[in-house]
PDB file of C-alpha atoms in Angstrom:
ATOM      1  CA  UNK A1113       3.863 -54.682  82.596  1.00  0.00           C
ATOM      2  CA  UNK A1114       1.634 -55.255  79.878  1.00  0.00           C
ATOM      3  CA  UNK A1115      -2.103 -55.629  80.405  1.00  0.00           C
ATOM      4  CA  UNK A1116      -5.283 -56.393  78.878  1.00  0.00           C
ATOM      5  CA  UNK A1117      -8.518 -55.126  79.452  1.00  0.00           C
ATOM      6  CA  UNK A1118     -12.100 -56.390  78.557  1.00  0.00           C
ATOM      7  CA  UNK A1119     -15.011 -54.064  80.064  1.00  0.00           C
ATOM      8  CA  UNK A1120     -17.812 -56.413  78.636  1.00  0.00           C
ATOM      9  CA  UNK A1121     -18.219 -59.440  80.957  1.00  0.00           C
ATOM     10  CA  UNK A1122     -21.206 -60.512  79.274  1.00  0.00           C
ATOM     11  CA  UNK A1123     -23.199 -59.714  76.020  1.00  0.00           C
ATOM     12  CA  UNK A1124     -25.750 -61.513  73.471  1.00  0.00           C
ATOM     13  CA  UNK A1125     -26.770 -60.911  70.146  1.00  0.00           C
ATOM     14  CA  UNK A1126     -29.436 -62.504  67.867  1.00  0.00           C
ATOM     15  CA  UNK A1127     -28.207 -65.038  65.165  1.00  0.00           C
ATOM     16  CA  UNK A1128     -27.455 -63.763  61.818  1.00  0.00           C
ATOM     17  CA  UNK A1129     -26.913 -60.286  63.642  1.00  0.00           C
ATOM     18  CA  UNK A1130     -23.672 -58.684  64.077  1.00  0.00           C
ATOM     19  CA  UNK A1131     -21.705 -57.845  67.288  1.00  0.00           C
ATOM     20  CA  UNK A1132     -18.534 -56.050  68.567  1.00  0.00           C
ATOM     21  CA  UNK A1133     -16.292 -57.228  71.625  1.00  0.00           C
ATOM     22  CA  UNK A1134     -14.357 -54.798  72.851  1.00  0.00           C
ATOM     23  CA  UNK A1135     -10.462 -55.102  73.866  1.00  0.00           C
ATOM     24  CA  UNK A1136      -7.893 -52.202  75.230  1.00  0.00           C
ATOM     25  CA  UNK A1137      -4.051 -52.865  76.288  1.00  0.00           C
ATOM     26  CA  UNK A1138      -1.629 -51.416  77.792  1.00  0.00           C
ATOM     27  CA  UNK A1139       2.177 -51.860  76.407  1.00  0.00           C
ATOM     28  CA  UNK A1140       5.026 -49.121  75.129  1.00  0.00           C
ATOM     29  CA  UNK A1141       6.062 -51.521  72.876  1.00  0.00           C
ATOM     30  CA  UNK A1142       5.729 -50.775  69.290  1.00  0.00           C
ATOM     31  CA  UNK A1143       6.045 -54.326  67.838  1.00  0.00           C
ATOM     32  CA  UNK A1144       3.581 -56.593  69.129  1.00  0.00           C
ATOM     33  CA  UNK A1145       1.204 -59.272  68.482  1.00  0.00           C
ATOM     34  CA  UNK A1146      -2.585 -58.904  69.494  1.00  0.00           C
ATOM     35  CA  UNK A1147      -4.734 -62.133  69.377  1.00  0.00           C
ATOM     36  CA  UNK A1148      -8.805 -63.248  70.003  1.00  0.00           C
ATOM     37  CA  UNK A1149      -9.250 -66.563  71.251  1.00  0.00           C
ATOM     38  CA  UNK A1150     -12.594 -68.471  71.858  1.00  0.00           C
ATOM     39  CA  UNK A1151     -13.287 -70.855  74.259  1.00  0.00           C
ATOM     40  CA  UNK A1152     -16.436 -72.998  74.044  1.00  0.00           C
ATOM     41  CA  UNK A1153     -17.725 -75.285  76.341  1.00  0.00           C
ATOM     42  CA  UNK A1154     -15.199 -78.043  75.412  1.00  0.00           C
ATOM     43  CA  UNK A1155     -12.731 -75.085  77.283  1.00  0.00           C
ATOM     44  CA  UNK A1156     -10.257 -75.566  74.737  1.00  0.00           C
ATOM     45  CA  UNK A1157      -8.854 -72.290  73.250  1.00  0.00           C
ATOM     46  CA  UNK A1158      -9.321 -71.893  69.550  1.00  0.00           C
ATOM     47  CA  UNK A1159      -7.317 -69.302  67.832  1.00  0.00           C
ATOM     48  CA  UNK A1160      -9.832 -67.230  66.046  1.00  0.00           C
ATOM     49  CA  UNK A1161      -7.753 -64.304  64.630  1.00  0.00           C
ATOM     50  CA  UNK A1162      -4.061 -62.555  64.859  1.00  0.00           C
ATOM     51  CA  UNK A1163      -2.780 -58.919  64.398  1.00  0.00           C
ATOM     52  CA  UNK A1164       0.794 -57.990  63.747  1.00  0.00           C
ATOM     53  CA  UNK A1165       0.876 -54.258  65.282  1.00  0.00           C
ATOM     54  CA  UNK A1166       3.424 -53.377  62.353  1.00  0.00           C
ATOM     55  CA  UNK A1167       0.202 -53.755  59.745  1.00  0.00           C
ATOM     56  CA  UNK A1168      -1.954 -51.196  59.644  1.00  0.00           C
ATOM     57  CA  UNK A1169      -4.231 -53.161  57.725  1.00  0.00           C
ATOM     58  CA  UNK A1170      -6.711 -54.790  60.080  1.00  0.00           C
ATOM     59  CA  UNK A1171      -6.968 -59.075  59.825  1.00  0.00           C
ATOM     60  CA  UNK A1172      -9.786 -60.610  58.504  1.00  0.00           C
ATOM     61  CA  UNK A1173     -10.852 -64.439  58.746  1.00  0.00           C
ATOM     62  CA  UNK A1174     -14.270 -64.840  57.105  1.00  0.00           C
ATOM     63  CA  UNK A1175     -16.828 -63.723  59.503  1.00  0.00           C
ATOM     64  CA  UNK A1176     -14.481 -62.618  61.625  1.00  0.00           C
ATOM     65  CA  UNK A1177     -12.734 -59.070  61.325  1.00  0.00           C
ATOM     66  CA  UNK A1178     -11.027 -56.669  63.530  1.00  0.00           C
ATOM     67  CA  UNK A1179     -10.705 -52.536  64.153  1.00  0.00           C
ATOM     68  CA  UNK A1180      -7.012 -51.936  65.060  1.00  0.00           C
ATOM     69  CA  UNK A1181      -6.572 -48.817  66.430  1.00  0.00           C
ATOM     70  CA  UNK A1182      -3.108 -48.534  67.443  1.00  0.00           C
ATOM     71  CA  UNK A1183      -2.736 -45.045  68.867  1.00  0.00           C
ATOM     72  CA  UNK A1184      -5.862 -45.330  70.606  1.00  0.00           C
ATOM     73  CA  UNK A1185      -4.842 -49.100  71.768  1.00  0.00           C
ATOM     74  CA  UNK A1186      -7.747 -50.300  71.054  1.00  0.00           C
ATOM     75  CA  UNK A1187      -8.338 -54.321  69.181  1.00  0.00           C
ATOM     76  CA  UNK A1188     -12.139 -55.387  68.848  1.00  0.00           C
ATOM     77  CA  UNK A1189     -13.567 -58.186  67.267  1.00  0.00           C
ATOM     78  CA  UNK A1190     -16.625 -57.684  64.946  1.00  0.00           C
ATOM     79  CA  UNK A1191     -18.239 -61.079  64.455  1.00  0.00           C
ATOM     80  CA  UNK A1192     -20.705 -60.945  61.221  1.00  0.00           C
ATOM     81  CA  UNK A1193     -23.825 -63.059  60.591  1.00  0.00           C
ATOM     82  CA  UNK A1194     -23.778 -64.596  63.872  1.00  0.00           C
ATOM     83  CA  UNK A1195     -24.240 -68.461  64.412  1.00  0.00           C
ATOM     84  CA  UNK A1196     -25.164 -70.635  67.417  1.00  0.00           C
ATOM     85  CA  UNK A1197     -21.868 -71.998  67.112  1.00  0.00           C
ATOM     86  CA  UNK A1198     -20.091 -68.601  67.729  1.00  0.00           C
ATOM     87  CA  UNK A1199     -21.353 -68.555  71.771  1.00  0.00           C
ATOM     88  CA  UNK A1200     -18.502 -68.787  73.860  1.00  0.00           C
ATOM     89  CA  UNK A1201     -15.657 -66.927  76.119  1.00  0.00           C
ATOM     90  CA  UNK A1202     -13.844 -64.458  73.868  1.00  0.00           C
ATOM     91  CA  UNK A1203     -10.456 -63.475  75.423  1.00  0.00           C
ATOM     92  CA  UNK A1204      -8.379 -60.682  73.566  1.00  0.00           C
ATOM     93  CA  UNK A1205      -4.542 -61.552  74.090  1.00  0.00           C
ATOM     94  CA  UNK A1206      -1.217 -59.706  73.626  1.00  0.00           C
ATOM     95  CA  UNK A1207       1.978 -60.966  72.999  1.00  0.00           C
ATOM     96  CA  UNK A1208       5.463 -58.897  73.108  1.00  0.00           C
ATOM     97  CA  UNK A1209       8.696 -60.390  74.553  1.00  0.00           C
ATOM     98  CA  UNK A1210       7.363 -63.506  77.186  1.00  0.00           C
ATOM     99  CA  UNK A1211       3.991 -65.003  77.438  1.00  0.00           C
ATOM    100  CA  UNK A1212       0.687 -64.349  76.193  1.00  0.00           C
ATOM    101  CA  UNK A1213      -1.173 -62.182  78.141  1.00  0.00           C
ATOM    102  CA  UNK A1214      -5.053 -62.567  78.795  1.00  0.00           C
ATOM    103  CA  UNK A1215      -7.807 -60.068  79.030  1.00  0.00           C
ATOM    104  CA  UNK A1216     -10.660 -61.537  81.718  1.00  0.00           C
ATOM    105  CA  UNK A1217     -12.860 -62.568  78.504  1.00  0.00           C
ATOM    106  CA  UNK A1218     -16.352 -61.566  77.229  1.00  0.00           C
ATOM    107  CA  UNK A1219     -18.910 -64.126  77.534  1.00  0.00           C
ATOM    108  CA  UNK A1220     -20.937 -64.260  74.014  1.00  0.00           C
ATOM    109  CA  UNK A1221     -24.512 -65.539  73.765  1.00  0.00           C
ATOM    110  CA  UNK A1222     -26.094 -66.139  70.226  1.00  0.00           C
ATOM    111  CA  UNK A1223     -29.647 -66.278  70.358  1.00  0.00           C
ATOM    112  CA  UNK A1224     -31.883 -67.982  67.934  1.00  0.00           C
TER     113      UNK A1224
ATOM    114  CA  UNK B 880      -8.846 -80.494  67.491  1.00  0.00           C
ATOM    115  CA  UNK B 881      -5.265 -79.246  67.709  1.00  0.00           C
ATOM    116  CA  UNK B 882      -2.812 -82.202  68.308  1.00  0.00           C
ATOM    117  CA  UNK B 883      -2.203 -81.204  72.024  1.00  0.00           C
ATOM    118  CA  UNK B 884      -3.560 -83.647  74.535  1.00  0.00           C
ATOM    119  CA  UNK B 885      -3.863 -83.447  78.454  1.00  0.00           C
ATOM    120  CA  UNK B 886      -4.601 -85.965  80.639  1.00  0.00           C
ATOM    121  CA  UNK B 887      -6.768 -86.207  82.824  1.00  0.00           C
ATOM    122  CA  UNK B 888      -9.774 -84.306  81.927  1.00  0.00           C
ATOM    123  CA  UNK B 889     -10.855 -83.421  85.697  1.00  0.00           C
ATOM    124  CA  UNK B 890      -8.966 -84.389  88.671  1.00  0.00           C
ATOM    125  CA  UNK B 891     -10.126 -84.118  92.479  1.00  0.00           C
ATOM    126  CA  UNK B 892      -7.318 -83.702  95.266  1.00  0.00           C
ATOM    127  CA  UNK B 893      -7.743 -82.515  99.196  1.00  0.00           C
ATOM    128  CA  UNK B 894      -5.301 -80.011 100.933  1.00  0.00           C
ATOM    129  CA  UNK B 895      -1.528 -80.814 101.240  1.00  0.00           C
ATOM    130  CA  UNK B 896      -1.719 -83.486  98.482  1.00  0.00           C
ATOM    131  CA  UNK B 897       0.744 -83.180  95.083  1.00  0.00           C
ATOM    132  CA  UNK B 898      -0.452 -83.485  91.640  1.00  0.00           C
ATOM    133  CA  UNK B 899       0.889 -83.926  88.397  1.00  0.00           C
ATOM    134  CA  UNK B 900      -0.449 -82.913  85.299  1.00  0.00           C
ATOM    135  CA  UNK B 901       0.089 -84.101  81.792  1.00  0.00           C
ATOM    136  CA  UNK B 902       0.402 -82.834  77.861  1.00  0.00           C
ATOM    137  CA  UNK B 903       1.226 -83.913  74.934  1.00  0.00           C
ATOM    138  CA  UNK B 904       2.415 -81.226  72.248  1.00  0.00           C
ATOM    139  CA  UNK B 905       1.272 -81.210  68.452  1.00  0.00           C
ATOM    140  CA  UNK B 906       3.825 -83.126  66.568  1.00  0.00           C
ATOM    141  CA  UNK B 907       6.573 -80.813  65.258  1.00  0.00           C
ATOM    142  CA  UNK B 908       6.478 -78.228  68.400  1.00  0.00           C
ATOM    143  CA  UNK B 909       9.509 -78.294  70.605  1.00  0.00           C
ATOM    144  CA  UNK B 910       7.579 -75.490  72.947  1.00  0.00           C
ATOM    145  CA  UNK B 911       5.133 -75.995  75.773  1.00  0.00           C
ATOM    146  CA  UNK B 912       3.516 -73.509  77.934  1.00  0.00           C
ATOM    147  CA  UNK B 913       1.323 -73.991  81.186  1.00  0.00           C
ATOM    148  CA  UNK B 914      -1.905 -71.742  81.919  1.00  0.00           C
ATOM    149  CA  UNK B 915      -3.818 -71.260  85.216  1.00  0.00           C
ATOM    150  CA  UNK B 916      -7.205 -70.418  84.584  1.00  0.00           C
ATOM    151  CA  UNK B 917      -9.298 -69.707  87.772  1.00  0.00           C
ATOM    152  CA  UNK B 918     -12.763 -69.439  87.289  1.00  0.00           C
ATOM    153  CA  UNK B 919     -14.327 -66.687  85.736  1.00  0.00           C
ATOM    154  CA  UNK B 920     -11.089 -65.231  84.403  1.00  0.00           C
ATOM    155  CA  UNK B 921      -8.445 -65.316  81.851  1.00  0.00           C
ATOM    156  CA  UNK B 922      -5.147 -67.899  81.755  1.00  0.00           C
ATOM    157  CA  UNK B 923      -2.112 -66.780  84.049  1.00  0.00           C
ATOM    158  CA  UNK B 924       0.821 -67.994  82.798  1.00  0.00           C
ATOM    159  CA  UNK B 925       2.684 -70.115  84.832  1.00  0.00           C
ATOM    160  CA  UNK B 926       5.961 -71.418  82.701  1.00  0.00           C
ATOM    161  CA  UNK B 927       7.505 -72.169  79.556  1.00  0.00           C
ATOM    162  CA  UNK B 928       9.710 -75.159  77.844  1.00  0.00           C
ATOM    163  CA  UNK B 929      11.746 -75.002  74.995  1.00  0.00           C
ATOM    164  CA  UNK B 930      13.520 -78.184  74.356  1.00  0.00           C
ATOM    165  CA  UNK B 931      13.540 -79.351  78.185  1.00  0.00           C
ATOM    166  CA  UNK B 932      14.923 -76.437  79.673  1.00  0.00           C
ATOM    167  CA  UNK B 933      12.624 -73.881  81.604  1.00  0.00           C
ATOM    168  CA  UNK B 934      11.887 -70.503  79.327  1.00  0.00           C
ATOM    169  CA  UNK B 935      10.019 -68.220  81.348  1.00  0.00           C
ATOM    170  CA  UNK B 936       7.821 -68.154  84.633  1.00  0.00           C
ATOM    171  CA  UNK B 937       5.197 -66.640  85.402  1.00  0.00           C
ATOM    172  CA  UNK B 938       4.787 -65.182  89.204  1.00  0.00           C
ATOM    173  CA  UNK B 939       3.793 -68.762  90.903  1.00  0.00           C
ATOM    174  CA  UNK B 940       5.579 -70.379  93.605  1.00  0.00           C
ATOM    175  CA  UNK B 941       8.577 -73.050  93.691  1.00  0.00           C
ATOM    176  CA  UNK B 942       5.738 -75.889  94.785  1.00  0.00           C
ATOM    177  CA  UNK B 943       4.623 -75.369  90.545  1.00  0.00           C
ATOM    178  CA  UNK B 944       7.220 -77.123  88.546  1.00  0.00           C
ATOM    179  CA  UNK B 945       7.461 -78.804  85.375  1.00  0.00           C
ATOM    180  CA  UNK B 946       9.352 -81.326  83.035  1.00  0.00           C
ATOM    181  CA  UNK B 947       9.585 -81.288  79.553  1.00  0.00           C
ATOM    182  CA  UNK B 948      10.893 -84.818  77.920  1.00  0.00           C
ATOM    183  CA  UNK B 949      12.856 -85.460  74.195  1.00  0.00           C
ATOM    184  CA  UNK B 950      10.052 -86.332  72.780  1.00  0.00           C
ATOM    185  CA  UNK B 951       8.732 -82.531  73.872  1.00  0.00           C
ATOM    186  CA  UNK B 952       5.565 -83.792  76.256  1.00  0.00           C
ATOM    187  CA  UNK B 953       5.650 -81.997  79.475  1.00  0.00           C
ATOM    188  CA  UNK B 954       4.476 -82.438  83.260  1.00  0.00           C
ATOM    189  CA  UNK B 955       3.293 -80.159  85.361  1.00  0.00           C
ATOM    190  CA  UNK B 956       3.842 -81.036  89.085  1.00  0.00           C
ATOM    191  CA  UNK B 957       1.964 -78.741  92.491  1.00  0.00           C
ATOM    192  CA  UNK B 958       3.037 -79.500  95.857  1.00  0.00           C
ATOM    193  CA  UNK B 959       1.435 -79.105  98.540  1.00  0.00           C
ATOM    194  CA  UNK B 960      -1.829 -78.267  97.364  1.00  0.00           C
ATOM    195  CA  UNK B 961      -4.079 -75.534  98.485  1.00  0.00           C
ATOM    196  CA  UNK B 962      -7.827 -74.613  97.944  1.00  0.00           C
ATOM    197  CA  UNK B 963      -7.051 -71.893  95.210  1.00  0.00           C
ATOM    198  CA  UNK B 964      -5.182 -74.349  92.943  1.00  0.00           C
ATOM    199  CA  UNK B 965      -8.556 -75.411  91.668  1.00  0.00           C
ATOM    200  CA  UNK B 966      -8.436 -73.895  88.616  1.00  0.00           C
ATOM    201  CA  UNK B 967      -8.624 -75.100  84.795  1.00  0.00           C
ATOM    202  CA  UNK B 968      -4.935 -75.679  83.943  1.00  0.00           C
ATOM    203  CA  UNK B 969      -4.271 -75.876  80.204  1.00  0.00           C
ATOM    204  CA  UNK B 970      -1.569 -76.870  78.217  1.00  0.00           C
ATOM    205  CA  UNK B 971      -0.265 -75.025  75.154  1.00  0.00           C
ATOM    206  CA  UNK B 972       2.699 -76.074  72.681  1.00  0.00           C
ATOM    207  CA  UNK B 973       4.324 -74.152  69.403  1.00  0.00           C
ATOM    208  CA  UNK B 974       7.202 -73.657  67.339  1.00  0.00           C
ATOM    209  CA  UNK B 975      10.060 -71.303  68.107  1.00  0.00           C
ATOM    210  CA  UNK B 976       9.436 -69.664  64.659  1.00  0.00           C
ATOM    211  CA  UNK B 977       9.621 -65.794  66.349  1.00  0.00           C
ATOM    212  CA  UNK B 978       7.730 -63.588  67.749  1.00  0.00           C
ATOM    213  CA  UNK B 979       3.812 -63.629  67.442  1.00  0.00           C
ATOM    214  CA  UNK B 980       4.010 -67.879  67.252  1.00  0.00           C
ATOM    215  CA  UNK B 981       0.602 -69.227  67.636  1.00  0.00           C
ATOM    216  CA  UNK B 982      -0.081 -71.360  70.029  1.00  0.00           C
ATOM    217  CA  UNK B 983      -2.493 -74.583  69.943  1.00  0.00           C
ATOM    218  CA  UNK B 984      -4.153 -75.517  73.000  1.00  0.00           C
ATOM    219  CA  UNK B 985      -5.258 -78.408  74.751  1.00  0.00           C
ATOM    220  CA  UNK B 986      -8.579 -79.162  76.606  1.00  0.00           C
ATOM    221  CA  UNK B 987      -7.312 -78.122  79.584  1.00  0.00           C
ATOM    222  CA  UNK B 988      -7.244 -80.501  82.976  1.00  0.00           C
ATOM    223  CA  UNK B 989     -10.102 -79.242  85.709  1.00  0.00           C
ATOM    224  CA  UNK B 990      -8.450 -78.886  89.333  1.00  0.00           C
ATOM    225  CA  UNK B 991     -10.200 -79.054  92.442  1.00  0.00           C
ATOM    226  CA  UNK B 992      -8.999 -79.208  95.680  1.00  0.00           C
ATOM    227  CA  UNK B 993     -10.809 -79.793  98.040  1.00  0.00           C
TER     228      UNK B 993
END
């Protein structure tokens, strides 16, 4: 069974600053989807990026980038320039063959 | 906001009691999904629709069911309830467009059981 793993229950950063979340999996699939949600306080889940594990070229969506290390199966998010707006639950997902399945999430702080 | 709608926002049920949940898919998706999230961790999937037949269920037992109507809104129904249904349950709908679709989801429908 496929899992997801997210070893950073909590973490802050200062606005305008620059932070990493940290996701690992577990699949030996070779095609596979690999996702980062957000979920504010409103607790609805916003899409915030998508990997296809057939590109080696990592996704980007403005502030938002992530390292893709396949071998290593390893997908963090790097969120640039911080905003207030960007605290939330981050949850790293992965999608094969069935359902999306969700790491435990990262709770992000920005501080002003 | 996505298009997907659940009703209602927080609900508040004792022991043994059924509930049933609702959602309301964007407007061109013919898929729906159901999510338990407990608090503190991630969504557990509980089931899938695809144009009103069951897709896919996660490991929950027979007393979670669903519906999924023509006009692709869905129900989810517990039976029975117990003190560890209070969860977040949330609502997700797409498009059977292959693998890797992205799903839009709703607000999500607070449980507690008391």
């Amino acid at each position: 069974a496929q899992t997801v793993t997210q070893s950073q229950p909590e973490m802050s950063v200062q606005e305008a600053e620059t932070v990493t979340l940290s996701c690992t999996y577990d699949t030996s699939e070779n095609n596979y989807y690999l996702f980062w949600y957000k979920q504010p306080p409103s607790r609805q889940m916003i899409l915030v990026i998508r990997q296809e594990a057939y590109k080696q070229q990592n996704a980007t969506e403005n502030r938002f980038s992530v390292n893709f290390q396949k071998a290593a199966k390893s997908f963090s998010l790097k969120i640039s320039d911080s905003q207030l707006g960007d605290t939330a639950m981050y949850f790293c997902a992965f999608i094969w063959s069935g359902p999306l399945v969700f790491g435990k999430g990262t709770r992000l702080s920005v501080i002003a | 906001e996505t298009g997907v709608t659940q009703s209602p926002t927080h609900l508040i049920k004792t022991r043994g009691q059924q509930v049933t949940l609702r959602c309301s898919s964007q407007s061109g998706h013919n898929t729906v999904s159901w999510y338990q999230q407990a608090l503190g961790q991630g969504p557990q999937f509980i089931f899938q629709y695809y144009r009103e037949e069951e897709n896919g269920r996660g490991n929950f037992p027979p007393r979670f069911s669903g519906l999924q109507f023509p006009n692709y809104s869905s129900e989810l129904n517990v039976n029975a309830l117990e003190l560890d249904d209070s969860a977040l349950y949330l609502c997700a709908s797409s498009t059977r467009d292959g693998l890797g679709e992205k799903l839009f989801f709703g607000s999500g429908t607070q449980l507690s059981v008391l």
